[in-house]
mmCIF file of C-alpha atoms and ligand atoms in Angstrom:
data_model
loop_
_atom_site.group_PDB
_atom_site.id
_atom_site.type_symbol
_atom_site.label_atom_id
_atom_site.label_comp_id
_atom_site.label_asym_id
_atom_site.label_seq_id
_atom_site.Cartn_x
_atom_site.Cartn_y
_atom_site.Cartn_z
ATOM 1 C CA MET Z 1 0.051 0.016 0.017
ATOM 2 C CA ALA Z 2 1.127 3.529 -0.675
ATOM 3 C CA SER Z 3 1.871 5.671 2.385
ATOM 4 C CA PRO Z 4 2.113 9.393 2.886
ATOM 5 C CA LYS Z 5 5.587 10.735 1.847
ATOM 6 C CA PRO Z 6 7.332 13.693 3.380
ATOM 7 C CA ILE Z 7 8.781 16.412 1.103
ATOM 8 C CA PRO Z 8 12.019 15.173 -0.635
ATOM 9 C CA GLY Z 9 15.137 15.679 1.404
ATOM 10 C CA LEU Z 10 13.656 15.719 4.895
ATOM 11 C CA ILE Z 11 14.263 12.007 5.549
ATOM 12 C CA ASP Z 12 18.045 12.600 4.956
ATOM 13 C CA ILE Z 13 18.276 15.195 7.705
ATOM 14 C CA THR Z 14 20.267 13.969 10.799
ATOM 15 C CA PRO Z 15 18.499 15.671 13.699
ATOM 16 C CA TYR Z 16 20.470 18.014 15.933
ATOM 17 C CA ALA Z 17 21.870 16.227 18.896
ATOM 18 C CA GLY Z 18 22.144 18.398 22.038
ATOM 19 C CA GLY Z 19 24.813 17.825 24.760
ATOM 20 C CA GLU Z 20 24.247 14.849 27.015
ATOM 21 C CA SER Z 21 23.017 15.548 30.551
ATOM 22 C CA GLU Z 22 23.255 12.150 32.225
ATOM 23 C CA ILE Z 23 25.848 9.404 32.699
ATOM 24 C CA GLU Z 24 24.450 6.087 33.777
ATOM 25 C CA GLY Z 25 25.504 5.158 37.417
ATOM 26 C CA VAL Z 26 26.993 8.616 38.093
ATOM 27 C CA GLU Z 27 25.116 10.799 40.544
ATOM 28 C CA ARG Z 28 26.945 14.149 40.587
ATOM 29 C CA ILE Z 29 27.328 15.317 37.041
ATOM 30 C CA ILE Z 30 29.292 18.216 35.910
ATOM 31 C CA LYS Z 31 27.723 19.384 32.657
ATOM 32 C CA LEU Z 32 30.005 21.449 30.476
ATOM 33 C CA ALA Z 33 28.540 20.435 27.111
ATOM 34 C CA SER Z 34 26.104 23.103 25.937
ATOM 35 C CA ASN Z 35 27.619 26.570 26.752
ATOM 36 C CA GLU Z 36 24.723 27.215 29.049
ATOM 37 C CA GLY Z 37 26.008 30.028 31.262
ATOM 38 C CA ALA Z 38 27.805 29.107 34.454
ATOM 39 C CA PHE Z 39 25.409 30.805 36.921
ATOM 40 C CA GLY Z 40 22.020 29.786 35.502
ATOM 41 C CA PRO Z 41 19.406 32.616 35.396
ATOM 42 C CA SER Z 42 19.826 35.774 37.430
ATOM 43 C CA PRO Z 43 18.074 36.117 40.785
ATOM 44 C CA MET Z 44 15.785 38.727 39.283
ATOM 45 C CA VAL Z 45 14.728 36.281 36.569
ATOM 46 C CA ARG Z 46 13.995 33.603 39.196
ATOM 47 C CA ALA Z 47 11.903 36.034 41.269
ATOM 48 C CA ALA Z 48 9.950 37.245 38.226
ATOM 49 C CA LEU Z 49 9.155 33.640 37.125
ATOM 50 C CA GLN Z 50 8.107 32.621 40.674
ATOM 51 C CA GLY Z 51 5.855 35.739 40.871
ATOM 52 C CA SER Z 52 4.125 34.947 37.577
ATOM 53 C CA ILE Z 53 3.205 31.300 37.777
ATOM 54 C CA GLY Z 54 -0.391 32.096 38.549
ATOM 55 C CA GLU Z 55 -0.690 33.676 35.122
ATOM 56 C CA TYR Z 56 0.480 30.743 33.079
ATOM 57 C CA HIS Z 57 -2.993 29.937 31.889
ATOM 58 C CA ARG Z 58 -2.907 33.200 29.974
ATOM 59 C CA TYR Z 59 -1.734 33.344 26.335
ATOM 60 C CA PRO Z 60 1.446 35.399 25.927
ATOM 61 C CA ASP Z 61 1.482 38.674 24.035
ATOM 62 C CA GLY Z 62 1.657 37.487 20.515
ATOM 63 C CA ASP Z 63 3.688 40.630 19.515
ATOM 64 C CA CYS Z 64 6.202 40.354 22.355
ATOM 65 C CA GLY Z 65 5.512 44.036 22.778
ATOM 66 C CA LYS Z 66 7.082 44.695 26.133
ATOM 67 C CA ILE Z 67 10.197 42.664 25.549
ATOM 68 C CA ARG Z 68 10.739 44.136 22.063
ATOM 69 C CA ARG Z 69 10.290 47.651 23.568
ATOM 70 C CA ALA Z 70 12.810 46.861 26.287
ATOM 71 C CA ILE Z 71 15.374 45.452 23.836
ATOM 72 C CA ALA Z 72 14.870 48.441 21.473
ATOM 73 C CA ASP Z 73 15.374 50.839 24.356
ATOM 74 C CA LYS Z 74 18.395 49.148 25.723
ATOM 75 C CA TYR Z 75 20.267 48.974 22.438
ATOM 76 C CA GLY Z 76 18.879 52.043 20.757
ATOM 77 C CA PHE Z 77 17.202 50.223 17.828
ATOM 78 C CA PRO Z 78 13.780 50.870 16.430
ATOM 79 C CA MET Z 79 11.255 48.471 17.980
ATOM 80 C CA ASP Z 80 9.719 47.539 14.696
ATOM 81 C CA ASN Z 81 13.069 46.031 13.661
ATOM 82 C CA ILE Z 82 13.194 43.609 16.579
ATOM 83 C CA MET Z 83 11.670 40.173 16.159
ATOM 84 C CA CYS Z 84 11.569 37.588 18.979
ATOM 85 C CA GLY Z 85 11.718 33.900 18.632
ATOM 86 C CA ALA Z 86 11.655 30.699 20.752
ATOM 87 C CA GLY Z 87 15.466 30.804 20.863
ATOM 88 C CA SER Z 88 17.420 32.395 18.064
ATOM 89 C CA ASP Z 89 17.208 28.899 16.668
ATOM 90 C CA GLU Z 90 13.572 29.461 15.596
ATOM 91 C CA LEU Z 91 14.639 32.698 13.906
ATOM 92 C CA ILE Z 92 17.407 30.848 11.929
ATOM 93 C CA GLY Z 93 14.708 28.346 10.765
ATOM 94 C CA LEU Z 94 12.297 31.187 9.849
ATOM 95 C CA ILE Z 95 14.905 33.110 7.894
ATOM 96 C CA ALA Z 96 15.939 30.017 5.957
ATOM 97 C CA ARG Z 97 12.215 29.313 5.193
ATOM 98 C CA CYS Z 98 11.505 32.875 4.109
ATOM 99 C CA TYR Z 99 14.473 33.368 1.844
ATOM 100 C CA ALA Z 100 15.482 30.073 0.342
ATOM 101 C CA ALA Z 101 13.835 27.140 -1.333
ATOM 102 C CA LYS Z 102 14.574 24.361 -3.737
ATOM 103 C CA GLY Z 103 17.141 25.397 -6.308
ATOM 104 C CA ASP Z 104 18.554 28.154 -4.112
ATOM 105 C CA GLU Z 105 21.936 28.044 -2.236
ATOM 106 C CA ILE Z 106 22.732 28.762 1.421
ATOM 107 C CA ILE Z 107 26.351 29.340 2.324
ATOM 108 C CA CYS Z 108 27.711 28.213 5.665
ATOM 109 C CA CYS Z 109 31.302 27.669 7.003
ATOM 110 C CA ALA Z 110 33.115 24.453 7.482
ATOM 111 C CA HIS Z 111 33.044 24.475 11.331
ATOM 112 C CA GLY Z 112 29.984 26.640 11.718
ATOM 113 C CA PHE Z 113 26.941 26.124 13.953
ATOM 114 C CA ALA Z 114 25.130 22.869 13.172
ATOM 115 C CA MET Z 115 21.665 24.299 12.777
ATOM 116 C CA TYR Z 116 22.363 26.242 9.576
ATOM 117 C CA PRO Z 117 22.886 23.063 7.434
ATOM 118 C CA ILE Z 118 19.822 21.398 9.081
ATOM 119 C CA TYR Z 119 17.618 24.282 8.193
ATOM 120 C CA ALA Z 120 19.081 24.564 4.736
ATOM 121 C CA ARG Z 121 18.124 20.976 4.077
ATOM 122 C CA GLN Z 122 14.745 21.471 5.599
ATOM 123 C CA VAL Z 123 13.816 24.123 3.048
ATOM 124 C CA GLY Z 124 15.261 22.100 0.191
ATOM 125 C CA ALA Z 125 18.090 24.530 -0.569
ATOM 126 C CA ASP Z 126 21.563 23.408 -1.613
ATOM 127 C CA LEU Z 127 24.094 23.772 1.120
ATOM 128 C CA VAL Z 128 27.358 25.379 0.080
ATOM 129 C CA VAL Z 129 30.222 24.957 2.577
ATOM 130 C CA ALA Z 130 33.001 27.505 2.620
ATOM 131 C CA PRO Z 131 36.270 26.099 3.986
ATOM 132 C CA GLU Z 132 37.939 27.977 6.950
ATOM 133 C CA THR Z 133 41.492 29.013 7.629
ATOM 134 C CA ASP Z 134 42.885 28.119 11.078
ATOM 135 C CA ILE Z 135 39.335 27.170 12.130
ATOM 136 C CA THR Z 136 38.222 30.760 11.433
ATOM 137 C CA VAL Z 137 35.786 32.084 8.924
ATOM 138 C CA ASP Z 138 37.540 32.884 5.655
ATOM 139 C CA VAL Z 139 35.818 35.818 4.012
ATOM 140 C CA ASP Z 140 37.429 35.170 0.591
ATOM 141 C CA ALA Z 141 36.326 31.580 0.633
ATOM 142 C CA VAL Z 142 32.802 32.687 1.387
ATOM 143 C CA LEU Z 143 32.820 35.323 -1.359
ATOM 144 C CA ALA Z 144 34.336 32.864 -3.858
ATOM 145 C CA ARG Z 145 31.261 30.566 -3.373
ATOM 146 C CA LEU Z 146 28.618 33.189 -4.268
ATOM 147 C CA THR Z 147 26.539 32.335 -7.348
ATOM 148 C CA ALA Z 148 23.438 33.711 -8.913
ATOM 149 C CA ARG Z 149 21.589 31.122 -6.793
ATOM 150 C CA THR Z 150 23.006 32.237 -3.368
ATOM 151 C CA LYS Z 151 20.183 33.571 -1.098
ATOM 152 C CA VAL Z 152 21.504 33.424 2.434
ATOM 153 C CA VAL Z 153 24.968 33.446 4.148
ATOM 154 C CA PHE Z 154 24.944 32.289 7.737
ATOM 155 C CA ILE Z 155 27.940 33.272 9.901
ATOM 156 C CA ALA Z 156 28.264 32.874 13.658
ATOM 157 C CA ASN Z 157 30.626 35.604 14.914
ATOM 158 C CA PRO Z 158 32.169 34.551 17.160
ATOM 159 C CA ASN Z 159 31.697 30.996 16.046
ATOM 160 C CA ASN Z 160 30.509 27.958 17.976
ATOM 161 C CA PRO Z 161 32.262 25.544 18.338
ATOM 162 C CA THR Z 162 35.665 27.011 17.351
ATOM 163 C CA GLY Z 163 35.472 30.074 19.700
ATOM 164 C CA THR Z 164 37.137 32.153 17.002
ATOM 165 C CA TYR Z 165 35.888 35.483 15.413
ATOM 166 C CA ILE Z 166 36.521 37.695 12.470
ATOM 167 C CA PRO Z 167 37.251 41.377 13.196
ATOM 168 C CA THR Z 168 35.044 44.321 12.200
ATOM 169 C CA ALA Z 169 37.033 45.074 9.039
ATOM 170 C CA GLU Z 170 36.482 41.509 7.791
ATOM 171 C CA VAL Z 171 32.778 41.534 8.531
ATOM 172 C CA GLU Z 172 32.494 44.785 6.619
ATOM 173 C CA ARG Z 173 34.524 43.320 3.718
ATOM 174 C CA LEU Z 174 32.144 40.385 3.608
ATOM 175 C CA ARG Z 175 29.120 42.641 3.604
ATOM 176 C CA ALA Z 176 30.582 44.829 0.889
ATOM 177 C CA GLY Z 177 31.248 41.779 -1.309
ATOM 178 C CA LEU Z 178 27.666 40.560 -1.201
ATOM 179 C CA PRO Z 179 25.241 41.394 -3.930
ATOM 180 C CA GLY Z 180 22.121 43.242 -2.620
ATOM 181 C CA GLN Z 181 19.880 40.220 -2.995
ATOM 182 C CA VAL Z 182 21.953 38.002 -0.669
ATOM 183 C CA LEU Z 183 20.860 38.055 3.007
ATOM 184 C CA LEU Z 184 23.851 38.013 5.484
ATOM 185 C CA VAL Z 185 22.836 36.557 8.861
ATOM 186 C CA LEU Z 186 25.339 37.499 11.590
ATOM 187 C CA ASP Z 187 24.698 35.172 14.560
ATOM 188 C CA SER Z 188 26.060 37.035 17.574
ATOM 189 C CA ALA Z 189 24.988 34.516 20.207
ATOM 190 C CA TYR Z 190 28.221 34.848 22.124
ATOM 191 C CA SER Z 191 28.877 38.589 21.592
ATOM 192 C CA GLU Z 192 28.587 39.425 25.347
ATOM 193 C CA PHE Z 193 31.627 37.311 26.101
ATOM 194 C CA VAL Z 194 33.936 38.959 23.534
ATOM 195 C CA ASP Z 195 36.631 41.252 24.965
ATOM 196 C CA ARG Z 196 38.256 42.570 21.755
ATOM 197 C CA GLY Z 197 38.223 46.124 20.550
ATOM 198 C CA ASP Z 198 38.070 45.069 16.909
ATOM 199 C CA TYR Z 199 34.821 43.048 17.257
ATOM 200 C CA THR Z 200 31.369 44.054 16.042
ATOM 201 C CA ASP Z 201 28.124 42.247 16.795
ATOM 202 C CA GLY Z 202 26.936 43.508 13.346
ATOM 203 C CA ALA Z 203 24.231 45.927 14.495
ATOM 204 C CA ASP Z 204 25.714 48.835 12.567
ATOM 205 C CA LEU Z 205 25.527 46.869 9.380
ATOM 206 C CA VAL Z 206 21.869 46.033 9.981
ATOM 207 C CA ALA Z 207 21.125 49.756 10.285
ATOM 208 C CA ALA Z 208 23.175 50.644 7.256
ATOM 209 C CA GLY Z 209 21.267 48.552 4.623
ATOM 210 C CA ASP Z 210 18.560 46.084 3.979
ATOM 211 C CA ASN Z 211 20.351 42.729 3.707
ATOM 212 C CA VAL Z 212 21.922 42.132 7.077
ATOM 213 C CA VAL Z 213 20.295 40.505 10.117
ATOM 214 C CA MET Z 214 21.842 40.163 13.609
ATOM 215 C CA LEU Z 215 20.797 37.400 15.893
ATOM 216 C CA ARG Z 216 21.099 37.321 19.708
ATOM 217 C CA THR Z 217 19.991 34.910 22.419
ATOM 218 C CA PHE Z 218 19.092 34.662 26.174
ATOM 219 C CA SER Z 219 20.483 31.155 26.164
ATOM 220 C CA LYS Z 220 24.154 31.859 26.791
ATOM 221 C CA ILE Z 221 25.218 34.820 29.035
ATOM 222 C CA TYR Z 222 21.724 35.093 30.563
ATOM 223 C CA GLY Z 223 21.625 31.435 31.369
ATOM 224 C CA MET Z 224 18.072 30.956 30.051
ATOM 225 C CA GLY Z 225 18.445 28.157 27.442
ATOM 226 C CA GLY Z 226 15.599 26.199 28.940
ATOM 227 C CA LEU Z 227 13.223 29.127 28.479
ATOM 228 C CA ARG Z 228 13.773 29.559 24.757
ATOM 229 C CA LEU Z 229 14.187 33.202 23.893
ATOM 230 C CA GLY Z 230 16.172 34.867 21.157
ATOM 231 C CA TRP Z 231 15.801 37.969 18.984
ATOM 232 C CA ALA Z 232 16.746 39.411 15.633
ATOM 233 C CA TYR Z 233 17.624 42.946 14.700
ATOM 234 C CA CYS Z 234 16.605 43.115 11.075
ATOM 235 C CA PRO Z 235 15.636 45.399 8.230
ATOM 236 C CA ASP Z 236 12.004 46.397 7.725
ATOM 237 C CA LEU Z 237 11.185 43.863 5.016
ATOM 238 C CA VAL Z 238 12.798 40.958 6.889
ATOM 239 C CA ALA Z 239 10.817 41.815 10.044
ATOM 240 C CA ASP Z 240 7.702 42.064 8.071
ATOM 241 C CA VAL Z 241 8.067 38.609 6.424
ATOM 242 C CA ILE Z 242 9.112 36.889 9.613
ATOM 243 C CA ASN Z 243 6.018 38.355 11.197
ATOM 244 C CA LYS Z 244 3.859 36.815 8.550
ATOM 245 C CA VAL Z 245 5.204 33.270 8.817
ATOM 246 C CA ARG Z 246 5.900 32.815 12.562
ATOM 247 C CA SER Z 247 3.341 31.156 14.676
ATOM 248 C CA PRO Z 248 1.165 33.610 16.541
ATOM 249 C CA PHE Z 249 2.386 32.799 20.037
ATOM 250 C CA ASN Z 250 5.935 31.705 19.267
ATOM 251 C CA VAL Z 251 7.399 33.072 22.479
ATOM 252 C CA SER Z 252 6.009 31.680 25.671
ATOM 253 C CA TYR Z 253 4.611 33.712 28.609
ATOM 254 C CA PRO Z 254 7.386 32.671 31.027
ATOM 255 C CA ALA Z 255 10.048 33.354 28.421
ATOM 256 C CA GLN Z 256 8.758 36.941 27.954
ATOM 257 C CA ILE Z 257 8.499 37.520 31.720
ATOM 258 C CA ALA Z 258 12.041 36.118 32.254
ATOM 259 C CA GLY Z 259 13.534 38.151 29.338
ATOM 260 C CA LEU Z 260 12.151 41.407 30.702
ATOM 261 C CA ALA Z 261 13.663 40.760 34.111
ATOM 262 C CA ALA Z 262 16.942 39.620 32.611
ATOM 263 C CA LEU Z 263 17.344 42.881 30.653
ATOM 264 C CA GLU Z 264 17.126 44.811 33.955
ATOM 265 C CA ASP Z 265 19.862 42.928 35.609
ATOM 266 C CA ASP Z 266 23.051 44.513 34.180
ATOM 267 C CA GLU Z 267 24.951 43.703 37.266
ATOM 268 C CA PHE Z 268 24.308 39.938 36.693
ATOM 269 C CA VAL Z 269 25.548 40.172 33.057
ATOM 270 C CA ALA Z 270 28.678 42.019 34.185
ATOM 271 C CA ARG Z 271 29.357 39.360 36.786
ATOM 272 C CA ALA Z 272 28.868 36.508 34.365
ATOM 273 C CA ARG Z 273 31.107 38.206 31.840
ATOM 274 C CA ALA Z 274 33.873 38.823 34.403
ATOM 275 C CA HIS Z 275 33.628 35.193 35.644
ATOM 276 C CA ASN Z 276 33.888 33.909 32.137
ATOM 277 C CA LEU Z 277 36.905 36.044 31.221
ATOM 278 C CA GLU Z 278 38.748 34.908 34.319
ATOM 279 C CA TRP Z 279 37.952 31.142 33.960
ATOM 280 C CA ARG Z 280 38.304 30.958 30.248
ATOM 281 C CA GLN Z 281 41.866 32.292 30.586
ATOM 282 C CA TRP Z 282 42.621 30.082 33.519
ATOM 283 C CA THR Z 283 41.234 26.940 31.705
ATOM 284 C CA THR Z 284 43.127 27.803 28.571
ATOM 285 C CA ASP Z 285 46.411 28.233 30.378
ATOM 286 C CA GLN Z 286 45.957 25.039 32.480
ATOM 287 C CA VAL Z 287 45.017 22.864 29.587
ATOM 288 C CA ARG Z 288 47.830 24.287 27.344
ATOM 289 C CA GLY Z 289 50.142 23.434 30.307
ATOM 290 C CA LEU Z 290 49.107 19.786 29.798
ATOM 291 C CA GLY Z 291 50.576 19.877 26.340
ATOM 292 C CA LEU Z 292 47.152 20.059 24.633
ATOM 293 C CA GLU Z 293 46.280 22.561 21.911
ATOM 294 C CA VAL Z 294 43.725 25.143 22.863
ATOM 295 C CA PRO Z 295 42.905 27.854 20.247
ATOM 296 C CA ASP Z 296 42.205 31.294 21.678
ATOM 297 C CA SER Z 297 38.518 31.618 22.384
ATOM 298 C CA VAL Z 298 36.385 34.738 22.843
ATOM 299 C CA CYS Z 299 33.285 32.650 23.883
ATOM 300 C CA ASN Z 300 32.130 30.921 27.046
ATOM 301 C CA PHE Z 301 33.865 27.665 26.050
ATOM 302 C CA VAL Z 302 37.234 26.454 24.911
ATOM 303 C CA LEU Z 303 37.966 23.973 22.203
ATOM 304 C CA VAL Z 304 40.643 21.356 23.292
ATOM 305 C CA ARG Z 305 42.436 19.334 20.597
ATOM 306 C CA PHE Z 306 43.891 15.892 21.311
ATOM 307 C CA PRO Z 307 46.513 13.898 19.464
ATOM 308 C CA ASP Z 308 45.291 11.116 17.257
ATOM 309 C CA ASP Z 309 47.094 8.503 19.325
ATOM 310 C CA ALA Z 310 45.526 5.329 20.833
ATOM 311 C CA GLY Z 311 44.617 6.034 24.445
ATOM 312 C CA ARG Z 312 45.179 9.813 24.094
ATOM 313 C CA SER Z 313 42.547 10.866 21.524
ATOM 314 C CA ALA Z 314 39.528 13.094 21.982
ATOM 315 C CA GLU Z 315 37.354 9.960 22.140
ATOM 316 C CA ASP Z 316 39.445 8.503 24.922
ATOM 317 C CA ALA Z 317 39.440 11.783 26.823
ATOM 318 C CA ASP Z 318 35.701 11.975 26.494
ATOM 319 C CA GLN Z 319 35.310 8.516 27.993
ATOM 320 C CA PHE Z 320 37.751 9.293 30.750
ATOM 321 C CA LEU Z 321 35.911 12.566 31.641
ATOM 322 C CA ASN Z 322 32.582 10.651 31.613
ATOM 323 C CA SER Z 323 33.978 8.124 34.096
ATOM 324 C CA ARG Z 324 34.754 11.112 36.375
ATOM 325 C CA GLY Z 325 31.199 12.425 35.954
ATOM 326 C CA ILE Z 326 32.143 15.252 33.588
ATOM 327 C CA ILE Z 327 30.272 15.728 30.370
ATOM 328 C CA THR Z 328 31.773 17.892 27.570
ATOM 329 C CA ARG Z 329 31.075 17.793 23.799
ATOM 330 C CA ARG Z 330 32.546 15.646 21.124
ATOM 331 C CA MET Z 331 33.064 17.604 17.936
ATOM 332 C CA ALA Z 332 33.188 14.929 15.259
ATOM 333 C CA GLY Z 333 29.862 16.226 13.927
ATOM 334 C CA TYR Z 334 31.509 19.650 13.350
ATOM 335 C CA GLY Z 335 34.384 18.225 11.322
ATOM 336 C CA LEU Z 336 36.671 18.353 14.337
ATOM 337 C CA PRO Z 337 37.065 14.689 15.426
ATOM 338 C CA ASP Z 338 40.215 15.420 17.434
ATOM 339 C CA ALA Z 339 38.459 17.976 19.635
ATOM 340 C CA LEU Z 340 36.286 18.340 22.772
ATOM 341 C CA ARG Z 341 34.428 21.525 23.464
ATOM 342 C CA ILE Z 342 34.384 22.465 27.173
ATOM 343 C CA SER Z 343 31.948 25.138 28.421
ATOM 344 C CA ILE Z 344 33.104 27.564 31.162
ATOM 345 C CA GLY Z 345 31.215 26.579 34.266
ATOM 346 C CA LEU Z 346 31.655 27.398 37.964
ATOM 347 C CA ASP Z 347 34.988 27.605 39.700
ATOM 348 C CA ASP Z 348 34.909 24.097 41.173
ATOM 349 C CA GLU Z 349 33.678 22.657 37.874
ATOM 350 C CA MET Z 350 36.611 24.065 35.971
ATOM 351 C CA ARG Z 351 39.022 22.866 38.693
ATOM 352 C CA ALA Z 352 37.461 19.445 38.371
ATOM 353 C CA VAL Z 353 37.740 19.232 34.618
ATOM 354 C CA VAL Z 354 41.345 20.365 34.574
ATOM 355 C CA ALA Z 355 42.185 17.839 37.440
ATOM 356 C CA ALA Z 356 40.600 15.073 35.384
ATOM 357 C CA LEU Z 357 42.543 16.113 32.326
ATOM 358 C CA GLU Z 358 45.737 16.087 34.356
ATOM 359 C CA GLU Z 359 44.985 12.565 35.427
ATOM 360 C CA PHE Z 360 44.083 11.634 31.840
ATOM 361 C CA THR Z 361 47.274 12.983 30.277
ATOM 362 C CA GLY Z 362 49.438 11.960 33.237
ATOM 363 C CA ARG Z 363 50.894 15.419 33.348
ATOM 364 C CA ASN Z 364 50.705 18.324 35.713
ATOM 365 C CA SER Z 365 49.787 21.715 34.253
ATOM 366 C CA THR Z 366 52.687 23.459 36.146
ATOM 367 C CA GLU Z 367 55.345 20.940 34.959
HETATM 368 C C1 PLP X 401 23.599 28.536 21.281
HETATM 369 C C2 PLP X 401 23.661 29.117 20.012
HETATM 370 C C3 PLP X 401 22.537 29.768 19.480
HETATM 371 C C4 PLP X 401 21.324 30.049 20.315
HETATM 372 O O1 PLP X 401 20.418 29.162 20.441
HETATM 373 P P1 PLP X 401 18.968 29.414 21.034
HETATM 374 O O2 PLP X 401 18.030 28.833 20.139
HETATM 375 O O3 PLP X 401 18.813 30.936 21.215
HETATM 376 O O4 PLP X 401 19.059 28.766 22.401
HETATM 377 C C5 PLP X 401 22.532 30.335 18.199
HETATM 378 N N1 PLP X 401 23.644 30.317 17.464
HETATM 379 C C6 PLP X 401 24.725 29.712 17.959
HETATM 380 C C7 PLP X 401 26.006 29.772 17.167
HETATM 381 C C8 PLP X 401 24.809 29.126 19.159
HETATM 382 O O5 PLP X 401 25.848 28.503 19.600
#
């Protein structure tokens, strides 16, 4: 008998696999696999959520009015150009759906965020992968892959999982090299963690034209990944079309309450940022001291690269860390089979992961 068939291409998609959160037989888990923000949500967010539980039977504001207003005021953007989503992930999917279809091309980078290829396939577009140089976006490689069929370019800056970034001048060169009909999506999910003077989150480029979108999220520095809230700063026409295709209540009531509270707690963000800078540097130095390669990261995680030797590989390290109750992320799916990505967690969590790596390598980081 015939059976209903999904649209061609969908069956071939490998679903996104999030970080593990459990190890069988281990009670105390240290989870450093999903860049979730070391502190969890701010005390103001916790209080706002607790105080609003009695209203959870109410539908949320379908326009996200208050939170869009608050974002617009905080950053000085026009409110009409802010769109909210259930995580920036939803916005990535909506943009792919609105701007590319079968026969079109979407450009991503070799070690870029995994959701871009998944959405490209979902909408039936051809995925074009630009190689990177030193695990960093290569603007010339991206520009060289433009064709008449290119519709969208997705760049995470800084990038997950490499932790690297391209400076403002390179972002501007990329933008300048794109024909007007190509939409450039700058995913700035980790921008709050960057401490470099030559970095841009891309907001100026959004304001300067009509083919750049900047994405932001509450999942990383705000520690609200479980609530699902992200936003886009986008040109009028992009905001307009996203508004037509999104579902009417795409951002939940608790997510909106939490987001509003989070935006008021600047002290929390400053503390999370300072903690991250300190422990990212400490972790980088310690792990390098064990003879392992750690590229400079401007995010809330570090990439650690292992030799391809039996007993010393990334896979071996992953198993060893698991046996100590520590979960990090294997990177084979990102074209980096020799690497683990380790999120920056709390002080004792970072000490524990470094101690476990000392044990694994049989070295001492001060040797
Ligand atoms: C974590 C992450 C996101 C944000 O995801 P949410 O859907 O907002 O939780 C977006 N882009 C990149 C590159 C990320 O690493």
